[in-house]
XYZ file of C-alpha atoms in Angstrom:
655
model
C -0.046 0.043 -0.124
C 1.576 2.677 -1.272
C 1.533 6.489 0.818
C -1.341 7.834 -1.447
C -2.961 4.745 -1.336
C -2.978 4.591 2.246
C -3.976 8.300 2.185
C -7.023 7.979 0.182
C -8.191 5.062 2.168
C -7.936 7.380 5.482
C -9.165 10.149 3.842
C -12.359 8.036 2.946
C -12.881 6.817 6.400
C -12.724 10.250 7.810
C -15.238 11.146 4.934
C -17.414 8.432 6.942
C -16.743 9.777 10.418
C -17.961 13.386 9.331
C -21.166 11.849 8.034
C -21.535 9.468 10.802
C -21.719 12.248 13.323
C -23.244 15.297 11.389
C -25.231 16.253 13.873
C -22.172 17.133 16.277
C -22.173 21.022 16.975
C -18.382 21.878 15.651
C -19.251 19.928 12.372
C -22.457 22.322 11.871
C -21.075 25.085 12.442
C -17.901 24.979 9.830
C -18.416 27.795 6.821
C -16.785 29.248 4.407
C -13.379 27.814 2.677
C -11.742 26.266 5.603
C -14.750 24.379 6.805
C -13.663 20.942 4.810
C -10.569 21.383 6.224
C -11.151 21.830 9.878
C -13.913 18.766 9.421
C -11.245 16.729 8.565
C -8.814 17.782 11.134
C -11.679 17.220 13.435
C -12.270 13.876 11.998
C -8.853 12.915 12.146
C -8.675 13.326 15.662
C -12.109 11.066 16.180
C -10.281 8.543 14.257
C -6.974 8.777 16.295
C -8.998 8.118 19.344
C -10.874 5.395 18.172
C -8.005 3.492 16.457
C -5.301 3.664 18.974
C -7.492 4.593 22.318
C -10.737 2.954 21.367
C -12.553 5.879 22.974
C -16.037 6.143 21.613
C -16.903 9.345 23.892
C -15.114 11.576 22.190
C -16.618 14.719 22.492
C -15.695 15.074 26.228
C -11.843 15.098 24.933
C -12.261 17.377 22.044
C -11.838 21.087 22.254
C -14.143 22.213 19.835
C -14.112 26.006 19.808
C -11.320 28.530 19.299
C -9.586 30.060 21.808
C -7.558 32.929 22.738
C -4.271 33.180 24.039
C -2.485 35.828 25.742
C 0.560 37.244 23.971
C 3.167 39.218 25.987
C 5.415 41.481 23.739
C 7.739 43.881 26.139
C 5.374 45.544 28.105
C 2.019 45.282 25.930
C -0.475 42.793 26.381
C -2.467 41.830 23.316
C -5.225 39.092 22.765
C -4.438 37.184 19.620
C -7.724 34.802 18.113
C -5.732 32.038 17.714
C -7.903 30.479 14.293
C -7.813 26.471 13.733
C -6.363 26.800 10.650
C -7.317 23.569 9.711
C -5.775 21.453 13.395
C -7.907 20.356 15.878
C -6.915 19.674 19.446
C -7.503 17.074 22.091
C -6.497 17.314 25.929
C -7.337 14.304 28.152
C -5.892 12.192 30.861
C -5.364 8.457 31.275
C -4.411 5.970 33.612
C -1.267 3.772 32.397
C -1.114 0.218 33.376
C 0.982 1.249 36.405
C -1.578 3.326 37.778
C 0.171 6.452 36.885
C -1.556 9.234 35.183
C -0.784 10.603 32.051
C -2.395 14.133 30.730
C -2.318 14.195 26.630
C -2.375 17.059 24.214
C -3.217 16.109 20.567
C -2.995 18.100 18.034
C -3.910 17.177 14.769
C -3.565 18.791 11.322
C -5.108 17.093 7.731
C -3.969 18.008 4.661
C -4.380 17.634 0.957
C -3.727 14.411 -0.742
C -0.751 16.428 -2.659
C 0.789 17.605 0.066
C 0.949 14.367 2.266
C 3.799 13.597 -0.109
C 6.348 15.494 1.124
C 7.303 15.831 4.905
C 5.491 18.441 7.895
C 7.096 21.711 7.365
C 9.310 22.653 10.094
C 6.702 26.207 10.424
C 4.008 23.656 11.623
C 6.135 21.809 14.021
C 7.751 25.097 15.558
C 3.734 26.714 15.689
C 2.324 23.353 17.273
C 5.515 23.294 20.449
C 4.784 27.402 20.496
C 0.894 26.185 21.274
C 2.404 23.413 23.105
C 4.480 25.688 25.249
C 1.900 28.163 25.647
C -0.499 25.298 27.407
C 2.020 24.475 29.949
C 3.234 28.331 31.024
C -0.454 28.910 31.677
C -0.527 31.805 29.291
C -4.393 31.026 27.924
C -6.888 33.385 28.434
C -11.080 33.809 27.543
C -10.960 30.123 26.531
C -14.248 28.091 26.045
C -15.610 26.502 29.663
C -14.638 22.772 28.412
C -11.297 23.648 27.850
C -11.132 25.641 30.585
C -11.918 22.723 33.018
C -9.468 20.529 31.099
C -6.668 22.942 31.755
C -7.654 23.430 35.247
C -7.094 19.847 35.793
C -3.600 19.668 33.372
C -2.342 22.579 36.003
C -3.395 20.888 38.859
C -1.280 17.461 37.307
C 1.989 19.592 36.577
C 1.685 21.051 40.237
C 1.483 17.073 41.381
C 4.766 16.514 39.051
C 2.489 14.648 37.050
C 3.791 13.636 33.076
C 2.331 15.061 30.340
C 2.938 14.457 26.728
C 2.417 16.234 23.500
C 1.299 14.592 20.191
C 1.103 16.319 16.823
C -0.673 14.158 14.578
C -0.322 14.987 10.712
C -0.666 13.539 7.074
C 2.586 14.038 5.790
C 5.938 12.617 6.247
C 8.293 13.106 9.360
C 10.675 16.096 8.887
C 14.682 15.433 10.754
C 14.988 18.941 10.934
C 12.378 19.106 13.470
C 14.481 17.123 16.025
C 16.226 20.295 17.303
C 13.146 21.913 17.565
C 11.756 18.655 19.790
C 15.213 19.190 21.495
C 14.645 22.671 22.185
C 11.519 22.651 23.667
C 11.948 20.182 25.918
C 15.144 21.156 27.417
C 14.156 21.728 31.173
C 10.590 20.327 30.529
C 11.109 16.897 33.032
C 8.189 14.202 32.722
C 7.195 16.245 29.455
C 7.293 14.142 26.078
C 6.485 14.812 22.653
C 5.839 12.483 19.541
C 5.547 13.296 15.697
C 2.746 10.915 14.380
C 3.160 11.241 10.642
C 1.386 9.184 7.654
C 3.816 6.545 7.450
C 3.589 5.852 11.476
C -0.067 5.600 10.552
C 0.356 3.441 7.716
C 2.568 0.881 9.725
C 0.233 0.702 12.379
C -3.166 0.710 9.924
C -1.147 -2.342 7.923
C -0.567 -4.333 11.463
C -4.030 -4.132 12.469
C -5.874 -4.338 9.234
C -4.101 -6.915 7.518
C -1.856 -8.718 10.380
C -4.447 -8.961 12.707
C -2.263 -7.262 15.400
C -2.398 -4.255 17.854
C -0.119 -1.673 17.025
C 1.960 0.299 20.306
C -0.520 2.967 21.660
C 0.749 6.059 21.513
C -1.323 6.786 24.066
C -0.178 4.340 26.503
C 3.518 5.189 28.399
C 6.399 3.236 26.593
C 8.172 0.616 28.835
C 10.555 -1.787 28.415
C 10.004 -5.326 30.106
C 13.615 -5.860 29.316
C 14.365 -3.518 32.135
C 11.741 -3.198 34.483
C 11.021 -5.055 37.807
C 7.962 -7.557 37.203
C 5.776 -9.109 39.944
C 5.067 -13.045 39.244
C 2.748 -14.808 41.818
C 3.011 -18.556 41.472
C 1.018 -21.296 42.827
C 2.004 -24.119 45.581
C -1.508 -26.044 45.606
C -1.545 -25.313 49.518
C 1.841 -26.817 50.056
C 4.592 -25.108 52.046
C 7.499 -26.045 49.148
C 7.414 -28.045 46.140
C 5.537 -27.592 42.910
C 8.364 -26.094 41.257
C 11.487 -27.257 39.249
C 15.036 -25.589 39.667
C 17.496 -26.053 37.348
C 21.409 -25.057 38.261
C 23.243 -26.244 35.686
C 24.490 -24.862 32.901
C 22.047 -22.370 32.998
C 19.843 -21.624 36.059
C 15.818 -21.632 34.946
C 12.732 -22.623 36.927
C 9.561 -24.083 36.044
C 6.020 -23.021 37.605
C 2.753 -23.871 37.821
C 0.537 -20.282 37.670
C -2.747 -19.700 37.351
C -5.115 -17.608 34.691
C -5.438 -14.492 36.595
C -1.561 -14.513 36.813
C -1.186 -14.449 32.747
C -4.239 -12.133 32.426
C -2.490 -9.699 34.691
C 0.815 -10.141 32.792
C -0.843 -8.889 29.751
C -2.863 -6.154 31.185
C -0.183 -4.516 32.137
C 2.363 -5.155 29.683
C 0.708 -6.060 26.420
C 2.606 -7.020 23.210
C 5.512 -5.326 24.938
C 5.857 -8.940 26.355
C 6.805 -10.566 23.131
C 9.343 -8.214 21.612
C 11.813 -11.360 21.307
C 8.948 -14.036 19.921
C 9.300 -15.543 16.005
C 5.278 -14.305 16.268
C 3.336 -12.317 18.243
C -0.152 -13.443 18.929
C -2.850 -13.123 16.259
C -6.043 -11.067 17.699
C -7.674 -13.618 15.257
C -6.986 -17.249 14.344
C -8.820 -20.569 14.793
C -5.554 -21.997 17.268
C -6.559 -19.251 19.600
C -10.312 -19.718 19.687
C -9.529 -23.569 20.566
C -7.389 -22.545 23.802
C -10.010 -20.071 24.611
C -13.053 -22.956 24.125
C -10.782 -25.119 26.296
C -10.400 -22.647 29.163
C -13.850 -21.608 29.348
C -15.521 -25.382 28.658
C -13.286 -27.665 29.902
C -10.854 -26.138 32.063
C -9.783 -28.966 34.125
C -8.044 -30.387 30.962
C -6.160 -27.198 30.184
C -3.155 -28.419 31.793
C -3.365 -31.938 29.818
C -3.779 -30.123 26.465
C -1.426 -27.127 26.794
C 2.289 -27.116 26.295
C 2.623 -24.067 28.308
C 4.817 -20.941 28.195
C 8.518 -20.298 27.884
C 9.857 -16.955 29.135
C 13.281 -15.419 29.717
C 14.042 -13.168 32.352
C 17.228 -11.248 32.901
C 19.997 -10.922 35.726
C 20.230 -11.103 38.542
C 18.164 -14.250 38.464
C 15.747 -14.809 41.485
C 16.589 -16.647 44.365
C 13.298 -18.001 46.008
C 12.473 -19.457 49.065
C 10.707 -22.957 49.008
C 7.486 -20.974 50.736
C 7.691 -18.176 48.380
C 4.663 -17.218 46.331
C 5.230 -13.969 45.069
C 8.745 -13.213 42.949
C 10.238 -10.427 41.563
C 11.821 -10.797 38.451
C 14.021 -8.414 36.170
C 12.144 -8.203 33.021
C 10.392 -10.718 31.322
C 9.900 -11.840 27.602
C 7.675 -14.481 26.355
C 9.727 -16.411 24.006
C 6.972 -19.405 23.451
C 3.547 -19.802 24.021
C 2.031 -16.298 23.268
C -1.160 -18.072 21.813
C -1.382 -19.143 24.832
C -1.375 -16.261 26.865
C -3.327 -13.855 24.649
C -6.090 -16.669 24.454
C -5.990 -16.919 28.190
C -5.879 -12.777 28.214
C -9.070 -12.888 26.328
C -10.864 -15.770 27.628
C -10.432 -14.267 31.064
C -11.365 -10.882 30.394
C -14.922 -11.721 28.980
C -15.461 -14.246 31.363
C -18.442 -13.999 34.643
C -17.162 -13.291 37.620
C -18.250 -17.205 38.659
C -16.073 -18.067 35.355
C -13.146 -16.555 36.401
C -13.537 -18.015 39.916
C -13.936 -21.493 38.120
C -10.758 -20.576 35.612
C -8.402 -19.668 38.318
C -9.616 -22.686 40.362
C -8.939 -25.778 38.027
C -6.619 -24.547 35.275
C -2.847 -24.521 35.660
C -0.266 -23.474 32.986
C 3.331 -24.310 32.954
C 5.242 -21.327 33.258
C 9.302 -22.185 32.269
C 11.148 -19.241 33.379
C 14.776 -18.909 32.137
C 18.008 -17.043 32.976
C 19.124 -15.065 29.641
C 22.145 -16.218 28.484
C 22.936 -13.936 26.093
C 21.725 -12.925 22.300
C 22.990 -16.123 20.919
C 21.674 -18.002 23.734
C 18.294 -16.567 23.803
C 17.787 -16.798 20.249
C 18.519 -20.580 20.147
C 16.110 -21.128 22.775
C 13.826 -19.493 20.813
C 14.426 -21.364 18.072
C 14.329 -24.440 19.672
C 11.165 -24.196 21.935
C 9.439 -23.636 18.437
C 10.865 -26.203 16.571
C 7.845 -28.344 17.252
C 5.543 -25.835 15.652
C 5.263 -24.951 11.683
C 7.962 -22.290 12.128
C 10.606 -21.646 9.355
C 14.189 -20.435 9.732
C 13.108 -16.937 8.532
C 10.675 -16.461 10.983
C 13.278 -16.418 13.451
C 14.872 -13.028 12.029
C 11.377 -11.340 11.743
C 12.295 -9.117 14.584
C 15.737 -8.309 13.360
C 15.792 -4.184 12.711
C 17.193 -4.918 8.937
C 13.920 -7.100 8.711
C 11.284 -4.571 10.270
C 13.336 -1.755 8.076
C 13.125 -3.467 4.692
C 9.121 -4.668 5.204
C 8.806 -0.942 5.879
C 10.487 0.507 2.669
C 8.331 -2.436 0.750
C 5.266 -1.009 2.066
C 6.047 2.270 -0.560
C 5.598 -0.327 -3.489
C 3.031 -2.817 -5.022
C 4.968 -5.452 -3.152
C 4.947 -6.033 0.635
C 7.667 -7.944 2.075
C 6.682 -10.713 4.086
C 9.028 -11.291 6.654
C 7.045 -14.181 8.804
C 5.299 -17.004 7.499
C 1.279 -16.316 7.394
C 2.229 -12.563 8.515
C -0.468 -11.575 6.764
C -3.750 -12.711 7.136
C -4.695 -13.109 3.358
C -7.414 -15.722 4.114
C -9.655 -13.248 5.935
C -12.247 -12.146 2.638
C -12.039 -8.161 4.001
C -8.007 -8.103 3.693
C -8.144 -10.239 0.009
C -10.396 -7.888 -1.474
C -8.401 -4.551 -0.008
C -4.957 -6.214 -1.588
C -6.666 -7.377 -4.783
C -7.957 -3.814 -5.227
C -4.792 -2.035 -4.463
C -2.973 -4.160 -6.745
C -0.586 -5.355 -3.670
C 1.174 -8.350 -3.969
C 2.377 -10.142 -0.616
C 6.054 -11.592 -1.549
C 7.836 -13.660 1.131
C 11.302 -12.488 1.720
C 12.985 -15.988 0.937
C 12.353 -15.159 -2.585
C 13.680 -11.788 -2.439
C 16.580 -12.780 -0.871
C 17.099 -15.476 -3.313
C 16.636 -13.218 -6.193
C 19.271 -10.478 -4.702
C 21.478 -13.298 -3.749
C 22.015 -14.482 -7.755
C 21.432 -10.943 -9.539
C 22.816 -8.246 -6.767
C 25.433 -10.013 -5.164
C 26.506 -12.101 -8.244
C 26.175 -15.362 -6.475
C 24.177 -17.715 -8.313
C 25.930 -20.757 -6.935
C 25.205 -20.149 -3.065
C 21.474 -19.449 -4.289
C 22.084 -23.280 -6.064
C 23.390 -24.596 -2.968
C 21.120 -23.369 -0.552
C 18.310 -24.818 -2.545
C 20.079 -28.110 -2.407
C 20.980 -27.859 1.342
C 17.289 -27.329 2.028
C 16.397 -30.123 0.569
C 18.539 -32.578 2.179
C 18.271 -30.965 5.923
C 15.749 -28.529 5.564
C 17.893 -25.328 6.773
C 17.948 -22.202 5.057
C 21.398 -21.046 4.631
C 19.988 -17.490 3.483
C 18.315 -16.882 7.298
C 21.598 -19.017 8.900
C 24.220 -16.794 10.463
C 27.748 -17.973 9.821
C 27.712 -18.505 13.470
C 25.457 -21.301 13.484
C 26.657 -22.572 10.487
C 29.930 -22.201 8.355
C 28.286 -21.984 5.324
C 25.215 -19.171 6.532
C 24.524 -16.578 4.409
C 22.700 -14.317 6.502
C 25.345 -11.344 6.912
C 26.110 -11.549 3.587
C 22.667 -10.211 2.391
C 21.228 -8.871 5.188
C 23.223 -5.777 6.476
C 23.838 -2.001 6.498
C 24.418 -1.752 2.438
C 21.498 -3.481 1.726
C 19.005 -1.368 -0.046
C 15.271 -2.377 -1.115
C 15.530 -1.159 -4.642
C 18.334 -3.597 -4.892
C 15.835 -6.322 -3.769
C 12.819 -4.947 -5.802
C 15.160 -4.839 -9.181
C 16.012 -8.166 -8.599
C 12.862 -9.623 -8.167
C 11.651 -7.654 -10.898
C 13.840 -9.434 -13.806
C 13.162 -12.581 -12.177
C 9.314 -12.294 -11.866
C 9.240 -11.335 -15.280
C 10.921 -14.506 -17.195
C 9.531 -16.465 -14.367
C 6.357 -15.378 -15.195
C 7.098 -16.539 -19.197
C 7.680 -19.918 -17.882
C 5.614 -22.695 -16.587
C 7.980 -23.215 -13.357
C 6.870 -22.947 -9.774
C 8.952 -21.349 -7.318
C 10.346 -24.286 -5.570
C 10.768 -26.288 -9.515
C 13.392 -23.266 -9.804
C 15.520 -25.177 -7.793
C 17.206 -27.218 -10.195
C 17.308 -24.681 -13.476
C 20.204 -22.230 -14.546
C 17.408 -19.873 -14.018
C 19.703 -17.570 -11.018
C 23.020 -17.772 -13.380
C 21.092 -16.103 -16.052
C 19.841 -13.748 -13.694
C 23.110 -12.864 -12.441
C 24.573 -12.416 -15.866
C 21.712 -10.273 -17.069
C 22.883 -8.026 -14.911
C 25.801 -7.799 -16.824
C 24.879 -7.790 -19.981
C 21.643 -5.228 -19.390
C 23.957 -3.221 -17.798
C 26.082 -2.576 -21.099
C 23.377 -2.474 -23.401
C 21.605 0.438 -21.252
C 25.105 2.150 -20.708
C 25.444 2.250 -24.814
C 21.507 3.112 -25.918
C 21.368 5.566 -23.058
C 24.442 6.949 -21.398
C 26.382 5.630 -18.130
C 24.926 7.812 -15.505
C 21.443 5.817 -15.956
C 20.524 4.060 -12.417
C 20.056 0.529 -14.084
C 17.914 -0.830 -10.971
C 15.702 2.766 -11.410
C 15.253 2.037 -14.790
C 14.549 -1.530 -14.784
C 11.586 -1.036 -11.917
C 10.099 1.717 -13.894
C 10.385 -0.885 -16.836
C 8.447 -3.444 -14.921
C 5.573 -0.933 -13.248
C 4.789 0.168 -17.101
C 4.454 -2.963 -17.873
C 7.394 -2.565 -20.646
C 9.103 -5.943 -20.779
C 10.434 -6.628 -24.143
C 14.144 -5.153 -24.044
C 14.127 -7.563 -21.013
C 12.717 -10.369 -22.401
C 14.818 -9.759 -25.740
C 18.240 -9.277 -23.544
C 17.713 -12.825 -21.829
C 17.333 -14.502 -25.207
C 20.640 -12.878 -26.016
C 22.031 -13.895 -23.030
C 20.599 -17.463 -23.195
C 22.240 -17.539 -26.989
C 26.213 -16.193 -25.446
C 25.874 -19.127 -22.221
C 25.162 -22.058 -25.095
C 27.926 -21.012 -26.920
C 30.393 -20.862 -23.718
C 29.356 -23.968 -22.370
C 29.724 -25.554 -25.723
C 26.590 -26.463 -26.508
C 26.429 -25.346 -30.096
C 29.257 -27.370 -30.935
C 28.520 -30.512 -32.530
C 31.763 -31.962 -31.667
C 31.196 -32.111 -27.773
C 29.622 -35.438 -26.149
C 26.348 -35.460 -23.667
C 28.913 -36.679 -21.166
C 31.112 -33.371 -21.677
C 27.732 -30.759 -21.836
C 26.496 -32.278 -18.668
C 29.776 -32.197 -17.156
C 29.846 -28.043 -17.890
C 26.671 -27.750 -17.128
C 27.090 -29.123 -13.772
C 30.386 -27.570 -13.123
C 28.060 -23.865 -14.134
C 25.692 -24.038 -11.802
C 27.996 -25.948 -8.365
C 31.217 -24.141 -9.086
C 31.982 -20.429 -8.820
C 35.149 -20.349 -9.914
C 33.313 -22.076 -12.979
C 30.086 -19.366 -13.669
C 32.601 -15.980 -13.103
C 35.115 -17.774 -16.029
C 31.924 -17.240 -18.078
C 30.870 -13.913 -16.267
C 34.275 -12.298 -17.359
C 33.626 -13.623 -21.214
C 30.614 -11.511 -20.630
C 32.192 -8.521 -19.056
C 35.154 -8.394 -21.788
C 32.317 -8.436 -24.548
C 32.139 -5.682 -26.784
C 28.366 -5.825 -26.927
C 26.470 -4.532 -30.348
C 23.318 -3.455 -29.093
C 21.558 -4.304 -32.447
C 22.020 -7.877 -31.593
C 20.252 -7.669 -28.565
C 17.294 -5.392 -30.567
C 17.044 -7.779 -33.698
C 16.807 -11.286 -31.137
C 13.028 -12.116 -31.134
C 11.285 -13.048 -28.177
C 10.032 -16.698 -29.004
C 8.487 -18.876 -25.763
C 10.817 -18.603 -22.863
C 10.574 -22.505 -21.592
C 13.313 -23.585 -24.068
C 15.731 -20.755 -22.229
C 15.468 -22.313 -18.696
C 17.638 -25.812 -18.399
C 17.268 -28.233 -15.262
C 21.294 -28.795 -14.102
C 21.121 -30.785 -10.793
C 23.846 -32.543 -9.544
C 23.308 -35.764 -8.035
C 21.595 -34.623 -5.177
C 18.404 -33.925 -5.831
C 16.770 -31.323 -4.255
C 14.100 -32.805 -2.097
C 12.535 -29.522 -0.390
C 12.366 -25.938 -1.007
C 10.874 -22.579 0.343
């Protein structure tokens, strides 16, 4: 979903809100040129409150009238009218999960579709910060009654050393230049935060909820890292003075406890999805598996422990020392690395249960909790990997939370291809999701396909692609998503690093897809072909062609992406056909005297030996290309261009 598509989707929802609340006093009085803008800004605040805070009674939060601000200039005092100028404000307080009151002041600014492509102007940021500073100083005069009451509550809150957070909500992109303005505003302002929520953040959160069915991080809640805070935990002793837990000391500290549903409910109620930062898959809000867990908890609570594998969690040093009689512990942080579906299902079932049903659940349900001391990043990842090994989790799923994977996914959201970093991440089986994706022309592409084509085309290593397919067939280990620390031939760091550019990945995929769509192959069937070798060599010859045809300053990747988007694929197919003939000549296929045995041997070396492939690549690089040879090439059935060439080890599996 490119930004403009999201803008149009959101704008349509704002229009629906305006229609839904058409009898609202503020909406009814809007007249003149700014009326539509004011209505949209007002609707954006309502949307924001409903989307994040899930507040339906918005009227008690939004300051629905203009107000006067007392500005002092030297010895003169002048009351100036603060026009709403397409922005609206909301002031409200909220009790966070730790029982602390926080005041939120949110200003929204709607803008048209064209402006959504650009950055928020520093002038707008400065203006918002000036408004926020005015509120903090208390330099307000002649405000409407509702706002006056809110401000009185706010100032009492500030006197009591309370925390306040200012949010600027805009349908533009964030402006890095505003960071200095924010730092200047916050200088000396203890317990005060400022957050800019731009259109990219809104789009990411919208995709999370709409297409992944997971709740995004709520800006109207305090951020806390459950790795760094003290977390209370109540364990079950079953009425005994000692026992009902197992302690492991070597080689790593660990406990095995029993806990009740109330404990799980309170954990998630306090810390939410922050508990699952290191999990390979956050709990989905809607899933058949979750519903089955909930059904067991509600209908057959006595059977729950027998049917459920329990939860595995990591805590951090210092590891707790526990008395035999202890029922309440304090942990130094907590991360649930296996059992996220169990946690969320218990939470949902318990939250919606009647008091009598909650009592029954707490009486009959026991959940096994394995609590491990963190052994560092590598140990924690391996524990996560192996505790999830019995579930249908792929190697790539264990890398899904890496910053580089999240960065690539965010960048691909600006294209028609969405980068799937985790198996089953997008809920394509949901009819409403499928319809939206189809209407927007969005295609979900697993990251292993992007990585495979990128390794062959951009990194010029098709031999590693071929060998990885063999490795998957033999051991079901995907080297692309294994570190060299885990496997001597692991490719992860080679592919994913600070030089990895999403446009290079997209370009690699575009070339692959143009050729692939002209073949009868399925993706897994490409494992035993020379497709990736031709894909790698294509980069050499096409670069030569474009530089001769146009000039050497043309960005090849952008040019290819443009051809793909315009469905102008003829020159790519012609180049591919020319390239195929060149490779056949190098392999000696067109020489009558070469034996079938020699032909097979050359093909196997071409596919499996990097030096042999590089020899052909060097020949192509030294070629004085005549571009007319490519342009006069006829495009025929591309099937004949893809040859099978597996070595003795057949590929028995793939992605």
